[in-house]
Short mmCIF file of C-alpha atoms in Angstrom, two decimals:
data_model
loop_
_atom_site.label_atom_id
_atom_site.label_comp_id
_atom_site.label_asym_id
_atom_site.label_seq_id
_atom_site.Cartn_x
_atom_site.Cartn_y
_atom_site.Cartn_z
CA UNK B 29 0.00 0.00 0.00
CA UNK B 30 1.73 3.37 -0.79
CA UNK B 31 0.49 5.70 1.62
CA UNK B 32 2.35 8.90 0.09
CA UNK B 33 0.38 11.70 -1.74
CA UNK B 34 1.40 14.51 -3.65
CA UNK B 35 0.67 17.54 -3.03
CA UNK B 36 -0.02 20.91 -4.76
CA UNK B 37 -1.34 24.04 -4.04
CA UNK B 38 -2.57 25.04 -7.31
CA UNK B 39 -3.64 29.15 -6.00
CA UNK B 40 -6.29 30.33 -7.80
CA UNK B 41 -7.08 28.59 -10.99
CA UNK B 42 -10.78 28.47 -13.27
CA UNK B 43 -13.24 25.26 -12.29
CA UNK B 44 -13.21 23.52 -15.76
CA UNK B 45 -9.52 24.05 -16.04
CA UNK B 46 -8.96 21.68 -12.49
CA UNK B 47 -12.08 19.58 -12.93
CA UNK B 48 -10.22 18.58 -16.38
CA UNK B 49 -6.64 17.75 -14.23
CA UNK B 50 -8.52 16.30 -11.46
CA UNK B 51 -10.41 13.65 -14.17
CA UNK B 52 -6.72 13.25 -15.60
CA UNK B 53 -4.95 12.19 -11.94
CA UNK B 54 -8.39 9.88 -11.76
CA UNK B 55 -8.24 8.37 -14.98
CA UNK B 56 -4.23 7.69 -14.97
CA UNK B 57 -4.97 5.38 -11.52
CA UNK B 58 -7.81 3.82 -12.32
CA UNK B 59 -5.81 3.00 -15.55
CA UNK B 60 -3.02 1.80 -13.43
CA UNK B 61 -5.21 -0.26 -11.17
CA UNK B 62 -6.60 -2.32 -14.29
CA UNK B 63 -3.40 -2.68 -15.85
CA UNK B 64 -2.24 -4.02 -12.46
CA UNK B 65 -5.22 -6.76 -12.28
CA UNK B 66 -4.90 -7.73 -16.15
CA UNK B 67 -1.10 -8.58 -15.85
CA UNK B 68 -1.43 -9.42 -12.37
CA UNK B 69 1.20 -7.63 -11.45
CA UNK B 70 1.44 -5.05 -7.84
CA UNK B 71 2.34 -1.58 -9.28
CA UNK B 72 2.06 0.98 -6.63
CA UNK B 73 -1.08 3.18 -7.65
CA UNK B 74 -0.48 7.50 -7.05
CA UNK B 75 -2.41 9.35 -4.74
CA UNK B 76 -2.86 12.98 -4.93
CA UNK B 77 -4.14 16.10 -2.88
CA UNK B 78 -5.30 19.41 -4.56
CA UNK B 79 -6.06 22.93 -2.82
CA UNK B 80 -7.21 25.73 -5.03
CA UNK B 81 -9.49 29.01 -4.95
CA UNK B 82 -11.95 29.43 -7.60
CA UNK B 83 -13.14 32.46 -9.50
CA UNK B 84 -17.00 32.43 -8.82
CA UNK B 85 -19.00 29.45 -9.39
CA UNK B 86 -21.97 27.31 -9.05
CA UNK B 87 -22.08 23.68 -9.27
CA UNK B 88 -24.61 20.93 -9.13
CA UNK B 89 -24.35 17.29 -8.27
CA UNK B 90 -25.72 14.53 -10.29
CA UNK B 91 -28.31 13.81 -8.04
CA UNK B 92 -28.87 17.73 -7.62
CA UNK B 93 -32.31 19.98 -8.20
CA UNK B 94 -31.64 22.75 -11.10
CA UNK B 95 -34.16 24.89 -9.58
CA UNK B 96 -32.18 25.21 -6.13
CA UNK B 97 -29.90 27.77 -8.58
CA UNK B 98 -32.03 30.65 -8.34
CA UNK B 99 -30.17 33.20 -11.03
CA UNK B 100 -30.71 32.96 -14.81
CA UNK B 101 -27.40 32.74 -16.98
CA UNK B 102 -27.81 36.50 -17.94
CA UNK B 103 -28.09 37.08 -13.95
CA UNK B 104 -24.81 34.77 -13.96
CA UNK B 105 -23.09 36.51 -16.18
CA UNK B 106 -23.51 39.99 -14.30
CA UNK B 107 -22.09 38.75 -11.30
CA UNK B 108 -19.12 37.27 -13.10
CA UNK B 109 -20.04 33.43 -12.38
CA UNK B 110 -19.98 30.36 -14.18
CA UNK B 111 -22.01 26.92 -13.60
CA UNK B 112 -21.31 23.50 -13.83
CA UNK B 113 -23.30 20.12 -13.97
CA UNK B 114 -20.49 18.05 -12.21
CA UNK B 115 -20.33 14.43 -11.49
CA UNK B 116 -19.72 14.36 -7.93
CA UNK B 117 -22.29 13.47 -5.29
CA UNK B 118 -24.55 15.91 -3.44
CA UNK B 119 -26.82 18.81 -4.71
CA UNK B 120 -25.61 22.75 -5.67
CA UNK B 121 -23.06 24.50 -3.96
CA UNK B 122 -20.81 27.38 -4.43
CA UNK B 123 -16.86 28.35 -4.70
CA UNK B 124 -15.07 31.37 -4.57
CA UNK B 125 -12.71 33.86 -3.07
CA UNK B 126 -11.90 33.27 0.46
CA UNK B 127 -12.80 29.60 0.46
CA UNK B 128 -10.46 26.61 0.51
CA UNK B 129 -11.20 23.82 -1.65
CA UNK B 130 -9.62 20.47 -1.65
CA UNK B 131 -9.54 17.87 -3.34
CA UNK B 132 -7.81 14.57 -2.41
CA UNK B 133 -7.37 12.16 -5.22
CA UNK B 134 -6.65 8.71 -3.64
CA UNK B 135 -6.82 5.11 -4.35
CA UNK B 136 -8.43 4.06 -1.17
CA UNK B 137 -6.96 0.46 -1.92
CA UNK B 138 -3.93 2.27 -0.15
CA UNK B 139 -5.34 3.61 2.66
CA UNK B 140 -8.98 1.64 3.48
CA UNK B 141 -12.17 0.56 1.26
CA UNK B 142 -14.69 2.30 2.76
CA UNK B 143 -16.53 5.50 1.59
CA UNK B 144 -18.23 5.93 4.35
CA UNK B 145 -15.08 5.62 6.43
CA UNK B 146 -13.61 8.49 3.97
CA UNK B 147 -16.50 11.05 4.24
CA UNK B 148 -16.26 10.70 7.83
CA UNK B 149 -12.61 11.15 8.16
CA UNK B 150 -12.55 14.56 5.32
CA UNK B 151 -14.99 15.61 8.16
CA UNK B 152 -13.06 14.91 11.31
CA UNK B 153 -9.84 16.52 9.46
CA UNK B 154 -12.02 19.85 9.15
CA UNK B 155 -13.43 19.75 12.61
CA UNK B 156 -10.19 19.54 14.24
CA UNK B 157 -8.97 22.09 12.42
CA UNK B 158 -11.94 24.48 13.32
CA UNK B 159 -11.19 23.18 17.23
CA UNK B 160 -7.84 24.73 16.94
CA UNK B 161 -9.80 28.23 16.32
CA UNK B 162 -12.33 27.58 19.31
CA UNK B 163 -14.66 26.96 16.85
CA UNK B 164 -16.68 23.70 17.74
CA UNK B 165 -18.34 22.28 14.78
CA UNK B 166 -20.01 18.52 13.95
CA UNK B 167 -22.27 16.52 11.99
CA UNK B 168 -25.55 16.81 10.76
CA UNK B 169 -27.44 13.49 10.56
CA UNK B 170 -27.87 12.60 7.30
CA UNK B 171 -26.34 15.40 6.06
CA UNK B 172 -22.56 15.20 4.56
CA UNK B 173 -20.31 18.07 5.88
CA UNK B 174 -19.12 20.07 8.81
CA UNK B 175 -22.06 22.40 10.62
CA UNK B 176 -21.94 24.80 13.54
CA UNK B 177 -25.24 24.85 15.83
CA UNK B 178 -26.47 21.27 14.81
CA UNK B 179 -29.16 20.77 16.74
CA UNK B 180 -30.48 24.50 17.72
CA UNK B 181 -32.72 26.63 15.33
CA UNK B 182 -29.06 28.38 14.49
CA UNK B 183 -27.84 25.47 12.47
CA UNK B 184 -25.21 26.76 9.74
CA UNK B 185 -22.73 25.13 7.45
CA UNK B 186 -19.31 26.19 7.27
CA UNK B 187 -18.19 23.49 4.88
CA UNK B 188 -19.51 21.44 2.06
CA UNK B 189 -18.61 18.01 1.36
CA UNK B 190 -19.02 15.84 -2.07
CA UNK B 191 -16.90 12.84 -3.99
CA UNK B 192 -16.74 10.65 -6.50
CA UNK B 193 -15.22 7.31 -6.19
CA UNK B 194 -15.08 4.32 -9.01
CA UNK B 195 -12.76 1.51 -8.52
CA UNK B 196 -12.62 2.99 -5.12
CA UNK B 197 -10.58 5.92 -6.80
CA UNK B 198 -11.69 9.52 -5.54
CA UNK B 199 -11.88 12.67 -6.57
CA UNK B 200 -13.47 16.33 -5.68
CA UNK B 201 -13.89 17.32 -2.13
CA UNK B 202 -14.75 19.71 0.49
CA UNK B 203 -14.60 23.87 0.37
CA UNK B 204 -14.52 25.06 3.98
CA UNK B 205 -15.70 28.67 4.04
CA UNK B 206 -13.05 30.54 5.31
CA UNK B 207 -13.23 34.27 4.40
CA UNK B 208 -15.74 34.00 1.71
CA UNK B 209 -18.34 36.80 0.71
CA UNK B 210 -21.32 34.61 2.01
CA UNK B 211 -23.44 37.21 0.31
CA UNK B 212 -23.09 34.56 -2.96
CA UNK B 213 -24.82 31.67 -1.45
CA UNK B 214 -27.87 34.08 -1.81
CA UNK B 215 -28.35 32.57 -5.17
CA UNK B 216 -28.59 29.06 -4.26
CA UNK B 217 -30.70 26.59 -1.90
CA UNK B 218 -27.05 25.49 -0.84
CA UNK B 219 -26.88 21.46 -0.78
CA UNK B 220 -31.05 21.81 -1.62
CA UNK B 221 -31.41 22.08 2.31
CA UNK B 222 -33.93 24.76 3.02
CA UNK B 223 -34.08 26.69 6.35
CA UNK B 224 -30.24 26.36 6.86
CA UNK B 225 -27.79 29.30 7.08
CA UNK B 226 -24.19 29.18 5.84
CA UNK B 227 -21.51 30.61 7.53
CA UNK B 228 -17.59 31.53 7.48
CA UNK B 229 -14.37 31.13 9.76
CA UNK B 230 -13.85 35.01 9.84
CA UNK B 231 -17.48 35.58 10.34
CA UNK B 232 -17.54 32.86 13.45
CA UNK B 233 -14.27 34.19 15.08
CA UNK B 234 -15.42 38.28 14.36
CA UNK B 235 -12.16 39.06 12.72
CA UNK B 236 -11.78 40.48 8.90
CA UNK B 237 -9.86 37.96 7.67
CA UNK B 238 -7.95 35.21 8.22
CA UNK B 239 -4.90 33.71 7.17
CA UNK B 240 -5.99 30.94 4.83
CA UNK B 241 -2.17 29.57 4.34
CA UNK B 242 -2.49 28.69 8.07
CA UNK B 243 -5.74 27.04 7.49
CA UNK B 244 -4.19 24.94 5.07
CA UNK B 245 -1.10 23.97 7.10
CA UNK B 246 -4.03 22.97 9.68
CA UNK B 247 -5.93 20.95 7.28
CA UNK B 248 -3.03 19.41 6.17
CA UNK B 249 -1.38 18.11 9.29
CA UNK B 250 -4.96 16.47 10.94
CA UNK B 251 -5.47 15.13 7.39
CA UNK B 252 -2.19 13.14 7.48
CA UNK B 253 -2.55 11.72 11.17
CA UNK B 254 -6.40 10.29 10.16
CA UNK B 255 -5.03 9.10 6.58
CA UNK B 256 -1.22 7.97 8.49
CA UNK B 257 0.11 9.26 4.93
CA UNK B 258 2.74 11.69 4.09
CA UNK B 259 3.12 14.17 1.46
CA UNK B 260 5.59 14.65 -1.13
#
């Protein structure tokens, strides 16, 4: 089992352009891992992790509702958005400016075989990392990602979760609000859930900003103690 994953920061870089590179790292292991099976033979399979920022945009799950986007293209257009019908899991959500967005790109032959297991983890590496803020966060029943208030009429989500995984290869990820102009999720029944508020680290801790490199750092480290990889 190779347990090592490369890395990139890829800064801020257009949806299509990384959905494209993301389907390429996919394609080239799930490639590998048939290859491997046909000759029989035990080639270590790659595993990758992506963080990016993307320009503003919408995108929708397979399983997603089209009328939880509530803008028209023109409307789209004006505020300087794209969309995407993606092939991930989960309904419509949003990315842009001020939000981290990762996406880990493993064969989970090298880690465990269990998507369940893997949601749950991509959680627990984001709620540790909001405990280091004083930020205490959890699950929603039934509902994939990391919420503040679970439980109490001030339920809100602070990041949104959703994968794809063939050959028990995976790809897209989470985007964990960080200092994001909430103002955009406005235009969307985020995840189709009605009734529930969004929310943002800078917003939580009452601060302008904050530093999203040290975020990542955060992310990373609890990341590699649940997966017990390390990055190259």
């Amino acid at each position: 089992m190779n347990k090592n994953i490369i890395f990139q920061d890829l800064g801020v870089k257009d949806y299509k352009t990384v959905w494209d590179y993301q389907e390429l790292l996919f394609n080239q292991i799930v490639t590998s891992k048939i290859q491997n099976r046909k000759e029989e033979v035990q080639v270590a399979t790659s595993n990758h992790f992506l963080f990016v920022t993307h320009p503003h945009v919408y995108t929708l799950g397979k399983s997603g509702d089209l009328s939880n986007l509530l803008l028209s293209e023109k409307q789209l257009e004006s505020k300087g958005a794209t969309f995407y019908k993606i092939n991930r899991g989960g309904d419509i959500t949003y990315h842009g400016p001020g939000q981290i967005v990762g996406y880990p790109i493993l064969d989970l032959e090298n880690f465990f075989t269990d998507i369940h297991k893997y949601l749950r983890l991509l959680e627990e590496a984001i709620i540790a990392t909001l405990s280091e803020y004083g930020i205490e966060s959890g699950r929603s029943e039934g509902e994939t990602g990391v919420w503040l208030g679970v439980g109490t009429p001030f339920a809100r989500k602070i990041c949104a979760m959703g994968v794809r995984a063939s050959r028990w290869v995976t790809m897209h990820g989470f985007a964990l609000n960080v200092n994001v102009d909430l103002g955009f999720f406005d235009n969307i029944i985020p995840c189709g859930i009605r009734g529930k508020a969004v929310t943002a680290l800078n917003v939580e801790l009452g601060v302008a900003t904050v530093d999203e490199d040290e975020v990542k750092s955060k992310i990373l480290k609890h990341f590699a103690v649940l997966f017990e990889c390390t990055y190259m």
